[in-house]
Tab-separated table of C-alpha atoms in Angstrom:
chain	number	residue	atom	x	y	z
I	1	MET	CA	0.013	0.026	0.032
I	2	GLY	CA	1.173	3.493	-0.759
I	3	LYS	CA	1.001	6.762	1.100
I	4	ARG	CA	-2.357	8.340	2.121
I	5	VAL	CA	-3.610	11.039	-0.262
I	6	LYS	CA	-6.274	13.640	0.052
I	7	THR	CA	-9.537	12.955	-1.762
I	8	GLY	CA	-10.913	16.488	-2.012
I	9	TYR	CA	-13.291	15.890	0.920
I	10	PRO	CA	-12.196	17.341	4.258
I	11	GLY	CA	-11.052	14.617	6.654
I	12	VAL	CA	-11.332	11.909	3.940
I	13	TYR	CA	-8.181	10.195	2.676
I	14	GLY	CA	-7.402	7.310	0.359
I	15	THR	CA	-4.445	4.921	0.316
I	16	PRO	CA	-3.762	3.462	-3.095
I	17	HIS	CA	-3.261	-0.299	-3.567
I	18	ALA	CA	0.169	-1.217	-4.911
I	19	THR	CA	-1.105	-3.160	-7.894
I	20	ARG	CA	-4.887	-3.442	-7.940
I	21	LYS	CA	-6.875	-1.045	-10.164
I	22	HIS	CA	-10.332	0.418	-9.802
I	23	GLY	CA	-11.147	1.441	-13.318
I	24	ILE	CA	-8.083	3.036	-14.774
I	25	LYS	CA	-6.886	4.370	-11.422
I	26	PRO	CA	-5.325	2.491	-8.433
I	27	ASP	CA	-7.903	1.085	-5.994
I	28	LEU	CA	-8.158	3.300	-2.921
I	29	TYR	CA	-8.682	2.337	0.690
I	30	ILE	CA	-10.896	5.002	2.152
I	31	GLU	CA	-10.267	6.387	5.668
I	32	ILE	CA	-11.587	9.270	7.735
I	33	THR	CA	-9.902	11.220	10.492
I	34	TYR	CA	-11.410	13.318	13.276
I	35	ARG	CA	-10.871	14.261	16.875
I	36	LEU	CA	-12.320	12.164	19.627
I	37	ASP	CA	-11.995	13.445	23.175
I	38	GLY	CA	-9.195	15.826	22.068
I	39	LYS	CA	-7.230	13.060	20.308
I	40	LYS	CA	-6.831	12.532	16.545
I	41	LYS	CA	-8.469	9.240	15.428
I	42	TRP	CA	-8.272	7.372	12.133
I	43	GLU	CA	-10.863	4.852	11.015
I	44	GLY	CA	-10.892	2.709	7.836
I	45	LEU	CA	-14.123	2.423	5.897
I	46	GLY	CA	-13.268	0.134	2.959
I	47	TRP	CA	-12.056	-0.084	-0.670
I	48	MET	CA	-13.571	1.822	-3.514
I	49	SER	CA	-13.765	-1.446	-5.442
I	50	GLN	CA	-16.061	-2.742	-2.698
I	51	GLY	CA	-18.445	0.247	-2.956
I	52	MET	CA	-16.945	2.774	-0.584
I	53	THR	CA	-16.464	6.330	-2.058
I	54	PRO	CA	-15.091	9.630	-0.734
I	55	LEU	CA	-18.589	11.115	-0.857
I	56	LYS	CA	-20.017	8.273	1.283
I	57	ALA	CA	-17.097	8.634	3.658
I	58	SER	CA	-17.745	12.375	3.908
I	59	LYS	CA	-21.378	11.849	4.924
I	60	ILE	CA	-20.314	9.271	7.555
I	61	LEU	CA	-17.760	11.770	8.919
I	62	MET	CA	-20.490	14.510	9.093
I	63	ASP	CA	-22.796	12.193	11.023
I	64	LEU	CA	-19.994	11.403	13.537
I	65	LYS	CA	-19.197	15.073	14.025
I	66	GLU	CA	-22.862	15.814	14.590
I	67	ALA	CA	-22.919	13.055	17.237
I	68	HIS	CA	-19.910	14.643	18.883
I	69	ARG	CA	-21.516	18.086	18.854
I	70	THR	CA	-24.933	17.107	20.178
I	71	GLY	CA	-23.884	14.165	22.386
I	72	HIS	CA	-26.518	11.974	20.754
I	73	GLY	CA	-25.824	8.891	18.601
I	74	LEU	CA	-22.753	6.744	18.014
I	75	ARG	CA	-19.466	8.589	17.987
I	76	THR	CA	-17.187	6.128	16.115
I	77	VAL	CA	-17.272	4.003	12.986
I	78	ALA	CA	-16.406	0.978	15.148
I	79	ALA	CA	-19.511	1.625	17.295
I	80	HIS	CA	-21.645	1.826	14.143
I	81	ARG	CA	-20.198	-1.467	12.924
I	82	GLU	CA	-20.839	-3.211	16.242
I	83	LEU	CA	-24.420	-1.939	16.197
I	84	ALA	CA	-24.833	-3.113	12.652
I	85	LYS	CA	-23.464	-6.504	13.587
I	86	GLU	CA	-25.765	-6.823	16.549
I	87	GLU	CA	-28.751	-5.778	14.408
I	88	ALA	CA	-27.740	-8.307	11.735
I	89	GLU	CA	-27.497	-11.068	14.394
I	90	GLU	CA	-30.895	-10.081	15.744
I	91	ARG	CA	-32.462	-10.167	12.317
I	92	LEU	CA	-30.873	-13.596	11.693
I	93	GLU	CA	-32.171	-14.888	15.026
I	94	ALA	CA	-35.583	-13.492	14.292
I	95	GLU	CA	-35.583	-15.214	10.925
I	96	LYS	CA	-34.637	-18.453	12.559
I	97	VAL	CA	-37.371	-18.101	15.164
I	98	ALA	CA	-39.939	-17.312	12.426
I	99	ALA	CA	-38.753	-20.317	10.395
I	100	ARG	CA	-39.081	-22.556	13.440
I	101	GLU	CA	-42.525	-21.185	14.264
I	102	ALA	CA	-43.602	-21.923	10.744
I	103	THR	CA	-42.135	-25.481	10.702
I	104	THR	CA	-44.820	-28.065	9.899
I	105	PHE	CA	-45.120	-31.631	11.124
I	106	GLU	CA	-44.078	-32.870	7.729
I	107	GLU	CA	-41.042	-30.662	7.567
I	108	PHE	CA	-39.968	-31.759	11.084
I	109	TRP	CA	-40.686	-35.391	10.321
I	110	LEU	CA	-38.579	-35.397	7.151
I	111	ASN	CA	-35.711	-33.189	8.302
I	112	VAL	CA	-35.332	-33.996	11.969
I	113	TYR	CA	-37.383	-36.871	13.373
I	114	TRP	CA	-37.256	-39.608	10.753
I	115	PRO	CA	-33.477	-39.507	10.086
I	116	LEU	CA	-32.921	-40.300	13.835
I	117	GLN	CA	-35.024	-43.483	13.873
I	118	ARG	CA	-32.513	-45.801	12.190
I	119	GLU	CA	-31.514	-47.391	15.468
I	120	LYS	CA	-35.011	-48.818	16.003
I	121	SER	CA	-35.891	-52.313	14.913
I	122	ALA	CA	-37.005	-52.870	11.338
I	123	ARG	CA	-40.452	-53.760	12.551
I	124	SER	CA	-40.825	-50.501	14.562
I	125	ILE	CA	-39.545	-48.425	11.628
I	126	ALA	CA	-42.047	-50.082	9.321
I	127	THR	CA	-44.927	-49.579	11.727
I	128	GLU	CA	-44.147	-45.947	12.317
I	129	ALA	CA	-43.770	-45.261	8.600
I	130	SER	CA	-47.203	-46.815	7.987
I	131	LEU	CA	-48.899	-44.856	10.821
I	132	TRP	CA	-47.367	-41.672	9.500
I	133	LYS	CA	-48.399	-42.251	5.896
I	134	LEU	CA	-51.938	-43.546	6.568
I	135	TRP	CA	-53.152	-41.710	9.651
I	136	ILE	CA	-50.837	-38.947	10.973
I	137	ALA	CA	-49.711	-37.141	7.827
I	138	PRO	CA	-53.218	-36.763	6.252
I	139	GLN	CA	-54.286	-34.827	9.355
I	140	LEU	CA	-51.102	-33.104	10.531
I	141	ALA	CA	-48.596	-32.807	7.677
I	142	ASP	CA	-49.391	-29.175	6.960
I	143	VAL	CA	-49.990	-28.171	10.613
I	144	ALA	CA	-47.295	-25.836	12.083
I	145	LEU	CA	-45.891	-27.399	15.269
I	146	MET	CA	-46.405	-24.074	17.137
I	147	LYS	CA	-50.150	-24.112	16.144
I	148	PHE	CA	-50.853	-27.709	17.024
I	149	THR	CA	-53.896	-28.124	19.270
I	150	PRO	CA	-55.727	-30.955	21.056
I	151	PHE	CA	-58.525	-30.531	18.427
I	152	GLN	CA	-56.226	-31.704	15.641
I	153	LEU	CA	-55.086	-34.671	17.764
I	154	GLU	CA	-58.712	-35.487	18.320
I	155	LYS	CA	-59.234	-35.519	14.531
I	156	VAL	CA	-56.488	-38.182	14.156
I	157	LYS	CA	-58.277	-40.291	16.764
I	158	GLN	CA	-61.762	-39.903	15.161
I	159	VAL	CA	-60.491	-40.747	11.659
I	160	MET	CA	-58.792	-43.891	12.982
I	161	LEU	CA	-61.878	-44.949	14.971
I	162	LYS	CA	-64.080	-44.447	12.022
I	163	ALA	CA	-61.750	-46.688	9.938
I	164	GLY	CA	-62.132	-49.421	12.561
I	165	LYS	CA	-58.624	-49.110	14.005
I	166	SER	CA	-58.103	-50.728	17.392
I	167	PRO	CA	-57.450	-48.652	20.563
I	168	LYS	CA	-53.973	-50.191	20.606
I	169	THR	CA	-53.197	-48.891	17.124
I	170	ILE	CA	-54.529	-45.455	17.982
I	171	LYS	CA	-52.419	-45.427	21.094
I	172	TYR	CA	-49.376	-46.328	18.997
I	173	ALA	CA	-50.112	-43.475	16.599
I	174	PHE	CA	-50.408	-41.024	19.572
I	175	GLY	CA	-47.070	-42.400	20.820
I	176	VAL	CA	-45.402	-41.504	17.548
I	177	ILE	CA	-46.842	-38.016	17.588
I	178	SER	CA	-45.701	-37.669	21.222
I	179	GLN	CA	-42.097	-38.699	20.214
I	180	ILE	CA	-42.176	-36.058	17.516
I	181	TRP	CA	-43.255	-33.479	20.005
I	182	SER	CA	-40.579	-34.437	22.551
I	183	LEU	CA	-37.843	-34.086	19.929
I	184	ALA	CA	-39.338	-30.741	18.879
I	185	GLN	CA	-39.219	-29.588	22.479
I	186	ARG	CA	-35.610	-30.656	22.814
I	187	ASP	CA	-34.585	-28.703	19.729
I	188	GLY	CA	-36.530	-25.589	20.594
I	189	TYR	CA	-39.341	-25.800	18.056
I	190	VAL	CA	-42.095	-25.906	20.743
I	191	PHE	CA	-42.119	-25.023	24.448
I	192	THR	CA	-45.394	-26.412	25.806
I	193	PRO	CA	-46.190	-29.955	27.052
I	194	PHE	CA	-47.652	-32.458	24.591
I	195	PRO	CA	-51.418	-31.889	24.399
I	196	GLY	CA	-52.182	-35.635	24.386
I	197	GLY	CA	-53.413	-35.485	27.998
I	198	GLN	CA	-56.327	-33.405	26.812
I	199	VAL	CA	-57.534	-36.075	24.395
I	200	ARG	CA	-59.062	-39.178	25.817
I	201	LEU	CA	-57.875	-42.410	24.229
I	202	PRO	CA	-60.402	-45.162	23.583
I	203	GLN	CA	-60.058	-47.860	26.271
I	204	GLN	CA	-59.816	-51.577	25.635
I	205	ASP	CA	-58.585	-54.410	27.749
I	206	ASN	CA	-55.661	-55.640	25.636
I	207	LYS	CA	-54.204	-57.881	28.317
I	208	ARG	CA	-53.455	-61.338	26.924
I	209	GLN	CA	-55.544	-63.993	28.565
I	210	ARG	CA	-54.224	-67.023	26.702
I	211	PHE	CA	-51.460	-69.131	28.132
I	212	LEU	CA	-50.295	-72.591	27.242
I	213	THR	CA	-50.780	-75.781	29.213
I	214	PRO	CA	-47.714	-77.955	29.622
I	215	GLN	CA	-49.230	-80.346	27.024
I	216	GLU	CA	-49.689	-77.460	24.526
I	217	ALA	CA	-46.178	-76.199	25.217
I	218	ARG	CA	-44.694	-79.632	24.465
I	219	LEU	CA	-46.686	-79.836	21.235
I	220	LEU	CA	-45.480	-76.382	20.146
I	221	LEU	CA	-41.872	-77.217	20.853
I	222	GLU	CA	-42.087	-80.445	18.963
I	223	TYR	CA	-43.419	-78.654	15.843
I	224	LEU	CA	-40.804	-75.911	16.137
I	225	ALA	CA	-37.968	-78.396	16.518
I	226	GLU	CA	-38.896	-79.874	13.123
I	227	ARG	CA	-39.575	-76.632	11.252
I	228	SER	CA	-37.331	-74.008	12.856
I	229	PRO	CA	-34.769	-75.160	15.405
I	230	LEU	CA	-33.689	-71.530	16.062
I	231	SER	CA	-37.292	-70.523	16.832
I	232	HIS	CA	-37.547	-73.560	19.030
I	233	ASP	CA	-34.505	-72.597	21.084
I	234	MET	CA	-35.647	-68.968	21.505
I	235	ALA	CA	-39.078	-70.226	22.510
I	236	VAL	CA	-37.569	-72.456	25.141
I	237	VAL	CA	-35.680	-69.525	26.695
I	238	SER	CA	-38.803	-67.448	26.824
I	239	LEU	CA	-41.002	-70.279	28.153
I	240	PHE	CA	-38.606	-71.008	31.068
I	241	SER	CA	-37.453	-67.432	31.840
I	242	GLY	CA	-40.250	-65.097	30.832
I	243	MET	CA	-37.808	-63.101	28.653
I	244	ARG	CA	-39.331	-60.984	25.906
I	245	PHE	CA	-38.403	-61.628	22.210
I	246	GLY	CA	-36.324	-58.482	22.029
I	247	GLU	CA	-34.439	-59.388	25.261
I	248	ILE	CA	-33.607	-62.861	23.842
I	249	ALA	CA	-32.524	-61.428	20.445
I	250	SER	CA	-30.244	-58.929	22.221
I	251	LEU	CA	-28.747	-61.502	24.631
I	252	GLU	CA	-24.960	-61.622	24.530
I	253	TRP	CA	-22.605	-64.248	25.927
I	254	GLN	CA	-20.907	-61.857	28.353
I	255	ASP	CA	-24.357	-61.652	30.143
I	256	VAL	CA	-24.585	-65.418	30.572
I	257	ASP	CA	-23.130	-66.527	33.899
I	258	PHE	CA	-22.951	-70.340	33.680
I	259	PRO	CA	-21.331	-70.926	37.096
I	260	ASP	CA	-23.952	-68.808	38.886
I	261	GLY	CA	-26.776	-69.988	36.690
I	262	ARG	CA	-27.986	-66.496	35.849
I	263	ILE	CA	-28.573	-64.316	32.791
I	264	LEU	CA	-28.277	-60.545	33.039
I	265	ILE	CA	-30.984	-58.828	31.036
I	266	ARG	CA	-29.648	-55.474	30.059
I	267	ASP	CA	-31.770	-52.381	29.197
I	268	PRO	CA	-35.078	-54.176	29.003
I	269	LYS	CA	-38.417	-52.529	28.185
I	270	ASN	CA	-38.879	-50.889	31.583
I	271	SER	CA	-35.227	-49.829	31.613
I	272	GLN	CA	-34.484	-51.734	34.920
I	273	ASN	CA	-31.885	-54.466	34.486
I	274	ARG	CA	-32.862	-57.790	35.985
I	275	TYR	CA	-31.701	-61.402	36.121
I	276	ALA	CA	-33.217	-64.500	34.677
I	277	PHE	CA	-32.251	-67.911	35.942
I	278	ILE	CA	-30.839	-70.758	33.878
I	279	THR	CA	-33.119	-73.848	34.127
I	280	GLY	CA	-32.095	-77.213	32.785
I	281	GLU	CA	-34.112	-76.541	29.640
I	282	ILE	CA	-32.380	-73.217	29.069
I	283	ALA	CA	-28.947	-74.710	29.809
I	284	ALA	CA	-29.458	-77.325	27.139
I	285	VAL	CA	-30.303	-74.583	24.568
I	286	LEU	CA	-27.322	-72.472	25.513
I	287	ARG	CA	-24.959	-75.413	25.302
I	288	ARG	CA	-26.050	-76.023	21.743
I	289	HIS	CA	-25.124	-72.508	20.766
I	290	HIS	CA	-22.011	-72.105	22.829
I	291	SER	CA	-18.624	-72.909	21.323
I	292	GLY	CA	-16.386	-71.184	23.843
I	293	GLN	CA	-17.064	-67.579	22.825
I	294	ARG	CA	-17.138	-64.975	25.536
I	295	SER	CA	-18.806	-62.208	23.603
I	296	GLY	CA	-21.214	-61.616	20.784
I	297	LEU	CA	-24.898	-62.481	20.363
I	298	VAL	CA	-26.228	-65.806	21.588
I	299	PHE	CA	-28.764	-66.114	18.813
I	300	VAL	CA	-27.747	-64.766	15.425
I	301	SER	CA	-29.547	-64.374	12.045
I	302	ARG	CA	-28.477	-66.197	8.855
I	303	THR	CA	-26.305	-63.154	8.047
I	304	GLY	CA	-24.658	-63.242	11.447
I	305	GLY	CA	-26.439	-60.210	12.865
I	306	ARG	CA	-29.175	-59.526	15.374
I	307	ILE	CA	-32.562	-61.171	14.745
I	308	ASP	CA	-34.992	-58.321	14.479
I	309	ARG	CA	-38.298	-60.107	14.170
I	310	ILE	CA	-40.111	-63.292	15.063
I	311	SER	CA	-39.724	-65.914	12.368
I	312	LYS	CA	-42.529	-66.672	9.981
I	313	ALA	CA	-42.105	-70.299	10.851
I	314	TYR	CA	-43.102	-69.612	14.501
I	315	THR	CA	-46.118	-67.643	13.399
I	316	ARG	CA	-47.262	-70.374	10.961
I	317	VAL	CA	-46.886	-73.074	13.620
I	318	VAL	CA	-48.884	-71.213	16.329
I	319	ASP	CA	-51.577	-70.326	13.767
I	320	GLU	CA	-51.941	-73.947	12.746
I	321	LEU	CA	-51.976	-75.265	16.272
I	322	PHE	CA	-53.895	-72.680	18.249
I	323	ASN	CA	-55.243	-69.707	16.285
I	324	GLU	CA	-57.615	-71.099	13.723
I	325	GLY	CA	-60.893	-69.271	14.034
I	326	VAL	CA	-59.652	-67.111	16.955
I	327	THR	CA	-60.356	-63.450	16.262
I	328	ASP	CA	-59.882	-61.901	19.702
I	329	PRO	CA	-56.254	-60.825	19.836
I	330	ARG	CA	-56.216	-61.478	23.642
I	331	LEU	CA	-56.844	-65.197	22.988
I	332	ARG	CA	-54.507	-65.655	20.027
I	333	VAL	CA	-51.140	-67.334	20.698
I	334	CYS	CA	-48.042	-65.343	19.752
I	335	PHE	CA	-44.428	-65.225	20.953
I	336	HIS	CA	-45.385	-63.083	23.890
I	337	THR	CA	-47.766	-65.864	24.977
I	338	LEU	CA	-44.626	-67.734	26.110
I	339	ARG	CA	-43.773	-65.001	28.648
I	340	HIS	CA	-47.383	-64.929	29.804
I	341	THR	CA	-47.251	-68.709	30.137
I	342	TYR	CA	-44.099	-68.529	32.296
I	343	ALA	CA	-45.735	-66.182	34.714
I	344	SER	CA	-48.966	-68.179	34.773
I	345	TRP	CA	-47.051	-71.458	35.559
I	346	LEU	CA	-45.155	-69.786	38.376
I	347	VAL	CA	-48.363	-68.638	40.055
I	348	GLN	CA	-50.058	-72.039	39.534
I	349	LYS	CA	-47.093	-73.708	41.266
I	350	GLY	CA	-47.493	-71.461	44.275
I	351	VAL	CA	-44.850	-68.828	43.664
I	352	ASP	CA	-45.756	-65.602	45.518
I	353	LEU	CA	-46.758	-62.614	43.392
I	354	TYR	CA	-43.795	-60.464	44.578
I	355	SER	CA	-41.344	-63.026	43.289
I	356	VAL	CA	-43.304	-63.295	40.046
I	357	LYS	CA	-43.041	-59.488	39.711
I	358	GLU	CA	-39.243	-59.517	40.154
I	359	LEU	CA	-38.763	-62.445	37.751
I	360	MET	CA	-40.915	-60.831	35.101
I	361	GLY	CA	-39.354	-57.405	35.520
I	362	HIS	CA	-42.721	-55.663	35.978
I	363	SER	CA	-42.354	-52.035	36.872
I	364	ASP	CA	-45.890	-51.852	38.320
I	365	PHE	CA	-47.306	-54.449	40.760
I	366	LYS	CA	-50.659	-54.058	39.036
I	367	MET	CA	-49.203	-55.888	36.035
I	368	THR	CA	-48.499	-58.902	38.247
I	369	THR	CA	-51.778	-59.047	40.086
I	370	ARG	CA	-53.500	-60.044	36.865
I	371	TYR	CA	-52.163	-63.555	37.517
I	372	SER	CA	-53.589	-63.787	41.043
I	373	HIS	CA	-56.762	-65.606	39.928
I	374	LEU	CA	-54.580	-68.539	38.838
I	375	ALA	CA	-53.705	-69.492	42.409
I	376	PRO	CA	-57.048	-70.065	44.191
I	377	GLU	CA	-55.638	-72.994	46.050
I	378	GLY	CA	-52.589	-71.006	47.027
I	379	LEU	CA	-54.781	-68.154	48.312
I	380	ARG	CA	-57.056	-70.647	50.158
I	381	LYS	CA	-53.986	-72.194	51.796
I	382	ALA	CA	-52.739	-68.745	52.763
I	383	ALA	CA	-56.053	-67.864	54.284
I	384	LYS	CA	-56.097	-71.093	56.285
I	385	VAL	CA	-52.877	-70.024	58.113
I	386	VAL	CA	-54.875	-68.097	60.708
I	387	GLU	CA	-57.380	-70.900	61.279
I	388	GLY	CA	-57.346	-72.103	64.921
I	389	SER	CA	-55.558	-69.052	66.253
I	390	LEU	CA	-58.208	-68.757	69.029
I	391	GLY	CA	-57.484	-72.290	70.311
I	392	ASP	CA	-59.092	-75.651	69.870
I	393	GLY	CA	-62.858	-75.699	70.173
I	394	VAL	CA	-63.208	-71.941	70.711
I	395	SER	CA	-65.800	-70.079	68.669
I	396	PRO	CA	-65.294	-66.607	67.190
I	397	LYS	CA	-67.236	-65.441	70.282
I	398	VAL	CA	-64.268	-65.765	72.610
I	399	GLY	CA	-64.809	-67.964	75.661
I	400	VAL	CA	-67.906	-69.806	74.383
I	401	VAL	CA	-67.299	-73.491	73.635
I	402	MET	CA	-69.072	-74.828	70.534
I	403	ARG	CA	-71.193	-77.882	71.088
I	404	GLY	CA	-72.541	-79.861	68.164
I	405	PRO	CA	-71.906	-79.334	64.462
I	406	TRP	CA	-71.061	-75.982	62.897
I	407	PRO	CA	-74.374	-74.216	61.995
I	408	THR	CA	-75.308	-74.107	58.371
């Protein structure tokens, strides 16, 4: 850069670039000079090739001098720049807020929510995609998240009810919408609680009532052994431990403690780790799959990865054996029936409900009490414990000896 030169405007100078031209003349870097608090101050404004001119610089200098004279306004170019920067940042933030406030369910689903669902099982992904396409998107796709109301959620419910969808399916759809909302809250798109609590879900008793007798369980295992040995082995583990399909599919060898006879179930459905115990039946299955490895999945798919869904062979077998003509889902046999059977057998054999709760990993004792009706003899025996506490031959009216038979 060369030496500063006057521009013809008082207090405005230009420094020529050594090589760069602006038109036919050297490009000039424009500066102004003025006194601030009695001291001479220089401030650069920019190159002529970038739009700065001596005339613009002169007007800026006049504004600064007026601020100095009156005591109102910004007194330096640096202060103007800082203000402009802050205003630009505020505008940008306002634009971001406006864009977020205008974000629709569909935009959020496509750009934020859906890309994060890859870690879910293939079955869950397929179910959510179907619920979104068929029931959620038609009602909510164009609705801005910030303008979402319970009324719109009610519309989703009513459309699904009219189409004959079960309460369980409607609840699943609400669950997906709730997940979208939670993620939107996390990322600052919405700031209010999910309005689902203001919409009453249709109620239905979906608790499975069907469990297998020992004879039915033997028949099932015989068929599975012939058609799908892997399904047979996973069924045995569930039948004798109460483990869910997902827990069995995720089971790794480092969680199997052969010496102690226990299996650690990590990160189950209710998020509370628990232990299952290795019975003789389970031990036989594990031995067939164990070849000395200390890590990795116990049960693997044909490609060597995690099994992400119940085999079609299992479904075909239970349909053939137990589900023909059965329309009530609570009475149909599925893989979860094995877990239900395990709990039912425990209660029938006199195991107390607290122990059943711990073995099943129930988070709420109410889930366990559904099995209490299977132990009438156990309850009768428990009730008889207090019999005779008043002493032999003493009636409930203390001190009066009963004579003759008990009145009827």
